[in-house]
């Protein structure tokens, strides 16, 4: 197939673009990905020994308040009514997250009402500036210093290995703080997990495109000179890999955090009683443990049964990224933002290349924001195709 458009990367950004280009603009599209599967970091697979669905690149929970995105994703998969819950262990005691009245009263050993707790936290937050410029200031202004020190300071230090004073306040702005006992981790209008798994969702997106979409896996865009030729001849390229890699790191590397995900099959029915347990202190060194069977309580096959005798957990360690590691979280210091501006200036001069997604935009996008960004960019280029 001679493609009208080449898409580099079969993650959510690439697949959304591909689906729209084929089904809405009637284009022929070639998607290449260097991995052996589609779905990018949202990919999951069913563990061979237990049959439990495990998210290969870290746990992925779908949640959105964007009506357009919810309508779009429901074309390709049904969602369960899963609502995400997270707990955290600090100083040998388990607390509910996100910070809510339960966490506050348990931590201060009080029985404050919502108004009393809000007044106390706001008193504790008086040290923070009115317009927080970094994660530490943002955290203290949200929850006061004692709670910040207990639940965020060390977790953030383990997660980012960058002083909280150098990190963007945006990293924690997304976490709700509640003065009631609601401990739903997210505050979005819609939430759930793909009923038949992430891989089935992405397969449905691909199969909706029929013969006008070719997906070539195990293919690095930069390894095949034919792609360079097509790009130079003016074929449209949608690039969702790292933007600094595209320009051969000429202004230096943008910094990322990577993860070490250590999977273990444990011979117990239930390891921790909840989907995710965070560890707020410097020890243990992992930031959290995911136990995947809790993501699908509705599944009733042997692996998910209460007395199956087996469960799959993943211990998540944050690690410094070096070239060749998986880039997971953009560190996004002032120095990174300066470099990014230079790469973006080059990208703006391109006439037939669109940069998109988490890696292409060096952005900490959730799945819904990735899809929204792809739909917006598609709408913007449609007239020029
Ligand atoms: P990716 O999924 O990274 O896909 C990019 C693809 O491009 C990859 O498959 C890669 O192999 C390919 N590629 C790169 N370079 C090349 C090349 N040179 N040649 C060929 N292929 C190439 N979002 C949520 O909404 N909820 C969550 O709970 C959640 N949890 C997360 C947990 C972790 C640990 C991380 C890191 C992210 C999480 N996210 C979550 C965010 C979510 O993963 C992203 O929004 C989404 O994956 C972005 O899709 P993408 O297509 O931009 O990038
Ligand atoms: N965070 C924290 N303690 C926690 C959970 C989160 O300090 O127990 C901070 C930390 O800086 C983290 C950010 O909040 O990077 C965002 O947390 P979230 O759980 O949304 O991160 P993700 O699931 O994307 O890793």
XYZ file of C-alpha atoms and ligand atoms in Angstrom:
463
model
C 0.000 0.000 0.000
C 1.298 3.477 -0.895
C 0.357 5.501 2.215
C -1.005 9.061 2.168
C 0.085 9.428 5.785
C 2.723 7.698 7.906
C 2.167 7.601 11.641
C 5.139 6.891 13.867
C 3.868 5.191 17.024
C 0.815 2.982 17.616
C -0.044 4.486 21.015
C -3.356 6.200 21.710
C -2.335 9.348 19.859
C -1.222 7.450 16.761
C -4.212 5.089 16.746
C -6.736 7.921 17.194
C -5.159 9.850 14.329
C -5.050 6.715 12.172
C -8.696 5.870 12.838
C -9.863 9.421 11.993
C -7.668 9.692 8.888
C -9.014 6.420 7.497
C -12.641 6.520 8.602
C -13.289 10.252 8.361
C -10.840 11.513 5.705
C -10.692 8.307 3.644
C -6.876 8.269 3.629
C -4.514 5.332 3.350
C -2.414 5.166 6.504
C 0.697 3.276 7.534
C 1.396 3.058 11.285
C 4.841 1.904 12.378
C 5.848 1.038 15.906
C 9.164 -0.250 17.172
C 7.437 -2.419 19.774
C 5.868 -5.818 19.085
C 2.362 -4.601 19.937
C -0.023 -1.710 19.420
C -1.423 0.472 22.226
C 1.827 2.132 23.353
C 2.076 2.447 27.111
C -1.595 1.585 27.652
C -1.074 -1.969 26.417
C -2.012 -4.868 28.667
C -1.743 -8.628 28.404
C -3.259 -11.580 30.236
C -0.678 -13.196 32.513
C 0.118 -16.717 31.257
C 0.049 -18.482 34.618
C -2.976 -16.810 36.239
C -5.025 -15.345 33.374
C -5.093 -11.986 35.183
C -4.922 -8.899 32.948
C -1.708 -7.005 33.703
C -0.862 -3.526 32.453
C 2.615 -3.898 31.016
C 3.803 -0.293 31.381
C 2.190 0.607 34.705
C -1.459 0.617 35.780
C -3.802 2.539 33.476
C -7.182 3.751 34.710
C -9.460 5.463 32.277
C -11.248 8.608 33.501
C -12.444 11.729 31.746
C -14.798 14.665 31.979
C -14.609 15.287 28.244
C -17.918 14.277 26.621
C -16.361 14.152 23.166
C -13.643 11.743 24.314
C -16.070 9.514 26.231
C -18.325 9.270 23.173
C -15.300 8.476 20.976
C -13.797 5.709 23.123
C -17.176 4.030 23.580
C -17.256 3.376 19.848
C -14.495 0.799 20.320
C -15.027 -0.717 23.749
C -17.498 -1.002 26.578
C -16.253 0.170 29.960
C -16.817 -1.463 33.341
C -18.103 0.625 36.245
C -14.748 0.378 38.049
C -13.988 3.305 40.384
C -10.340 3.685 41.330
C -9.290 3.536 45.002
C -5.776 4.077 46.342
C -4.428 3.724 49.864
C -1.060 4.765 51.240
C 1.175 3.424 53.982
C 2.964 5.974 56.169
C 4.922 5.144 59.308
C 3.356 1.667 59.469
C -0.258 2.901 59.180
C -2.574 2.703 56.176
C -4.511 5.847 55.142
C -6.987 6.499 52.332
C -6.048 8.683 49.354
C -6.516 11.182 47.878
C -6.249 13.365 50.964
C -9.800 13.492 52.343
C -11.512 13.950 55.688
C -10.764 10.311 56.547
C -7.017 10.836 55.938
C -6.993 14.128 57.862
C -8.888 12.878 60.913
C -6.879 9.657 61.051
C -3.564 11.516 60.725
C -4.341 14.144 63.380
C -6.329 11.688 65.511
C -9.334 13.989 65.440
C -13.050 13.944 64.683
C -13.151 17.274 62.819
C -16.169 18.259 60.779
C -15.544 19.339 57.165
C -15.493 23.013 58.197
C -13.168 22.405 61.155
C -10.749 20.387 59.022
C -10.750 22.989 56.236
C -10.044 25.770 58.744
C -7.184 23.795 60.323
C -5.578 22.901 56.988
C -5.848 26.435 55.750
C -4.119 27.599 58.969
C -1.338 25.049 58.318
C -1.013 26.257 54.726
C -0.354 29.897 55.586
C 3.398 29.523 54.890
C 2.774 28.813 51.204
C 2.773 31.748 48.760
C -0.534 32.765 47.161
C 0.740 31.848 43.709
C 2.750 28.587 44.068
C 5.654 28.322 41.632
C 6.796 24.762 42.312
C 5.535 21.405 43.590
C 6.551 22.003 47.229
C 4.750 25.352 47.405
C 1.732 23.907 45.615
C 1.576 20.891 47.931
C 1.842 22.959 51.117
C -0.774 25.399 49.874
C -3.136 22.488 49.130
C -2.785 20.411 52.293
C -0.499 22.256 54.731
C 3.010 21.275 55.785
C 2.382 18.300 58.146
C 0.305 16.376 55.577
C 2.661 17.385 52.749
C 5.654 16.108 54.697
C 3.907 12.819 55.553
C 2.259 11.894 52.261
C 3.924 13.849 49.474
C 7.431 14.979 50.253
C 9.120 11.577 50.364
C 6.838 9.921 47.817
C 7.638 12.747 45.388
C 11.344 12.480 46.224
C 11.264 8.733 45.403
C 9.159 9.270 42.302
C 11.055 12.189 40.744
C 14.485 12.190 42.404
C 14.436 15.918 41.778
C 13.885 18.439 44.608
C 10.171 19.323 44.918
C 11.274 22.987 44.667
C 12.399 22.335 41.063
C 9.298 20.445 39.930
C 6.261 21.950 38.247
C 3.223 22.594 40.485
C 1.067 21.024 37.725
C 2.233 17.515 38.732
C 0.035 17.508 41.822
C -2.650 20.009 40.854
C -4.609 17.115 39.407
C -4.958 15.360 42.777
C -8.220 16.253 44.537
C -8.284 17.266 48.224
C -11.657 16.673 49.858
C -13.243 17.718 53.100
C -15.636 14.778 53.119
C -15.116 10.998 53.220
C -15.236 10.458 49.457
C -12.039 8.578 48.581
C -12.576 8.071 44.845
C -9.127 8.740 43.421
C -10.468 10.656 40.424
C -13.066 13.397 40.215
C -14.102 12.957 36.589
C -17.562 12.568 35.143
C -16.781 9.206 33.501
C -14.573 6.360 34.695
C -14.082 2.672 33.965
C -11.813 0.022 32.488
C -12.175 -1.519 29.032
C -14.418 -4.527 29.610
C -12.396 -6.980 27.489
C -9.030 -5.401 28.192
C -6.928 -2.668 26.616
C -5.626 -4.825 23.772
C -9.190 -5.626 22.611
C -10.036 -1.896 22.600
C -7.049 -1.087 20.381
C -7.660 -4.092 18.090
C -11.190 -2.763 17.524
C -9.812 0.631 16.531
C -7.509 -1.012 13.994
C -10.098 -3.392 12.579
C -12.583 -0.510 12.106
C -10.153 0.817 9.464
C -10.130 -2.262 7.213
C -7.568 -2.389 4.392
C -6.829 1.336 4.428
C -4.707 0.900 7.536
C -1.477 -1.068 7.643
C 0.259 -1.561 10.987
C 3.939 -2.501 10.865
C 5.320 -3.597 14.239
C 8.955 -4.132 15.325
C 9.852 -1.248 13.019
C 11.863 1.757 14.126
C 11.085 4.750 11.935
C 14.706 5.869 11.949
C 16.111 2.497 10.899
C 14.583 2.390 7.421
C 15.832 4.990 4.885
C 12.657 4.467 2.793
C 10.695 6.355 5.442
C 13.126 9.265 5.264
C 12.668 9.355 1.492
C 8.879 9.377 1.779
C 9.099 12.134 4.391
C 11.405 14.198 2.164
C 9.064 13.700 -0.785
C 6.318 15.478 1.188
C 4.270 12.529 2.497
C 2.457 13.613 5.661
C 4.121 12.238 8.810
C 2.530 12.185 12.245
C 5.345 11.622 14.682
C 4.568 10.486 18.247
C 8.091 9.494 19.312
C 10.362 11.742 21.421
C 10.728 15.166 19.788
C 14.430 15.455 20.778
C 15.149 12.096 19.070
C 13.576 13.419 15.852
C 16.176 16.195 15.785
C 18.995 13.900 16.847
C 19.249 15.526 20.290
C 20.913 18.594 18.778
C 19.973 20.809 21.743
C 20.531 17.985 24.241
C 18.212 15.367 25.754
C 14.934 16.218 27.432
C 14.892 14.570 30.864
C 12.468 11.764 31.762
C 11.792 9.512 34.713
C 11.736 5.855 33.925
C 10.239 2.952 35.899
C 11.339 -0.460 36.969
C 8.193 -2.611 37.191
C 8.825 -5.841 39.075
C 6.089 -8.365 38.531
C 5.482 -11.290 40.865
C 2.883 -14.046 41.035
C 2.096 -14.465 44.728
C 0.461 -17.625 46.123
C -2.295 -15.930 48.128
C -5.917 -15.089 47.303
C -5.502 -11.416 48.030
C -2.150 -9.718 48.615
C -3.171 -6.237 49.787
C -6.971 -5.963 49.607
C -7.005 -3.012 47.184
C -5.838 -2.203 43.631
C -3.009 0.192 44.548
C -1.076 0.732 47.773
C 1.301 3.714 47.787
C 4.308 3.840 50.099
C 4.768 7.383 51.373
C 8.098 6.954 53.217
C 11.622 6.665 51.812
C 11.604 2.961 52.767
C 10.548 0.731 51.081
C 12.112 2.121 47.949
C 9.220 1.253 45.658
C 6.577 3.958 45.291
C 3.565 1.624 45.036
C 2.276 -1.907 44.552
C -0.420 -2.692 42.002
C -2.563 -5.798 42.412
C -4.290 -6.304 39.107
C -7.114 -8.662 40.060
C -8.768 -5.805 41.976
C -9.182 -3.835 38.753
C -11.790 -6.315 37.502
C -13.959 -7.510 40.378
C -16.657 -8.265 37.782
C -14.539 -11.001 36.160
C -15.610 -14.330 37.509
C -13.246 -16.820 35.899
C -10.913 -18.974 38.005
C -8.085 -16.446 38.222
C -10.317 -13.728 39.611
C -12.280 -15.935 42.017
C -11.894 -14.974 45.686
C -10.236 -18.294 46.533
C -8.029 -18.716 43.444
C -4.898 -19.002 45.618
C -2.913 -16.744 43.240
C -2.584 -13.076 42.479
C -0.272 -10.876 40.417
C 1.407 -7.839 41.916
C 3.810 -5.302 40.470
C 6.187 -3.282 42.613
C 6.862 0.064 40.968
C 10.274 1.682 41.399
C 11.091 5.023 39.868
C 14.473 5.249 38.186
C 16.620 7.790 36.442
C 16.214 7.669 32.700
C 19.190 7.034 30.445
C 19.067 6.915 26.677
C 17.601 3.505 25.757
C 15.316 3.259 28.844
C 11.552 3.685 28.503
C 10.706 7.380 28.895
C 7.689 7.491 31.242
C 7.340 10.869 32.964
C 8.678 14.179 31.593
C 10.712 15.798 34.399
C 10.056 19.220 32.870
C 12.480 21.458 34.776
C 13.117 25.036 33.596
C 16.131 23.728 31.636
C 13.937 21.114 29.915
C 11.355 23.731 29.019
C 14.063 25.893 27.439
C 15.283 22.972 25.307
C 11.733 22.028 24.410
C 11.037 25.558 23.138
C 14.004 25.209 20.761
C 12.781 21.849 19.446
C 9.264 23.223 19.085
C 10.588 26.164 17.068
C 12.090 23.664 14.599
C 8.879 21.613 14.576
C 6.819 24.676 13.682
C 8.832 25.154 10.515
C 7.980 21.665 9.231
C 5.340 21.678 6.526
C 4.417 17.988 6.422
C 5.213 16.761 9.945
C 2.916 16.893 12.949
C 4.309 16.179 16.418
C 1.855 14.712 18.869
C 1.296 12.704 22.029
C 3.178 12.356 25.262
C 6.621 11.950 23.694
C 6.143 14.231 20.689
C 4.880 17.088 22.876
C 6.926 16.214 25.992
C 3.722 16.400 28.038
C 2.292 14.561 31.056
C -0.969 13.652 29.285
C -3.536 11.252 30.664
C -5.205 8.986 28.110
C -8.210 11.259 27.658
C -6.033 14.325 27.076
C -3.978 12.352 24.563
C -7.112 11.412 22.648
C -8.491 14.962 22.891
C -5.233 16.345 21.573
C -5.267 13.871 18.647
C -8.888 14.741 17.796
C -8.069 18.470 17.914
C -4.964 18.111 15.784
C -6.865 15.957 13.324
C -9.571 18.646 13.031
C -6.861 21.253 12.452
C -5.088 19.397 9.619
C -8.137 17.831 7.948
C -8.705 20.715 5.542
C -5.068 20.612 4.325
C -4.809 16.883 3.648
P 2.777 6.170 23.899
O 1.728 5.324 24.518
O 4.077 6.282 24.598
O 3.001 5.640 22.425
C 4.082 6.093 21.624
C 4.496 4.933 20.742
O 5.481 5.416 19.814
C 5.126 3.788 21.499
O 4.416 2.592 21.263
C 6.561 3.731 20.958
O 7.053 2.406 20.853
C 6.402 4.368 19.596
N 7.641 4.939 19.055
C 8.435 5.861 19.633
N 9.506 6.134 18.854
C 9.366 5.359 17.738
C 10.155 5.158 16.565
N 11.315 5.807 16.372
N 9.721 4.285 15.637
C 8.565 3.579 15.824
N 7.789 3.718 16.927
C 8.183 4.584 17.872
N -3.248 7.873 31.680
C -4.500 7.735 32.206
O -5.466 8.289 31.656
N -4.717 6.954 33.315
C -3.720 6.290 33.943
O -3.955 5.614 34.929
C -2.404 6.427 33.425
N -1.372 5.785 34.017
C -0.117 5.944 33.531
C 0.915 5.279 34.164
C 2.203 5.422 33.703
C 3.313 4.706 34.380
C 2.474 6.266 32.597
C 3.856 6.485 32.107
C 1.439 6.916 31.938
C 0.122 6.762 32.403
N -0.938 7.378 31.751
C -2.210 7.241 32.268
C -0.732 8.182 30.535
C -0.875 7.349 29.231
O 0.063 6.299 29.237
C -0.659 8.273 28.030
O -1.649 9.281 28.009
C -0.694 7.556 26.681
O 0.006 6.356 26.671
C -0.085 8.462 25.634
O -0.172 7.865 24.366
P 0.866 8.277 23.229
O 0.363 7.657 21.977
O 1.089 9.732 23.238
O 2.260 7.650 23.703
N 1.826 12.076 44.997
C 2.341 12.016 46.284
N 1.935 11.011 47.105
C 1.044 10.065 46.733
C 0.500 10.140 45.439
C 0.924 11.147 44.592
O 3.179 12.822 46.636
O 0.726 9.160 47.544
C 2.308 13.170 44.102
C 3.588 12.748 43.374
O 4.384 13.899 43.175
C 3.043 12.223 42.061
C 1.874 13.194 41.802
O 1.342 13.441 43.107
O 4.009 12.271 41.038
C 0.789 12.657 40.884
O 0.255 11.471 41.432
P -0.563 10.435 40.562
O -0.980 9.298 41.431
O -1.638 11.169 39.828
O 0.576 9.999 39.548
P 0.692 8.874 38.429
O -0.381 7.849 38.666
O 0.565 9.599 37.139
O 2.053 8.331 38.659
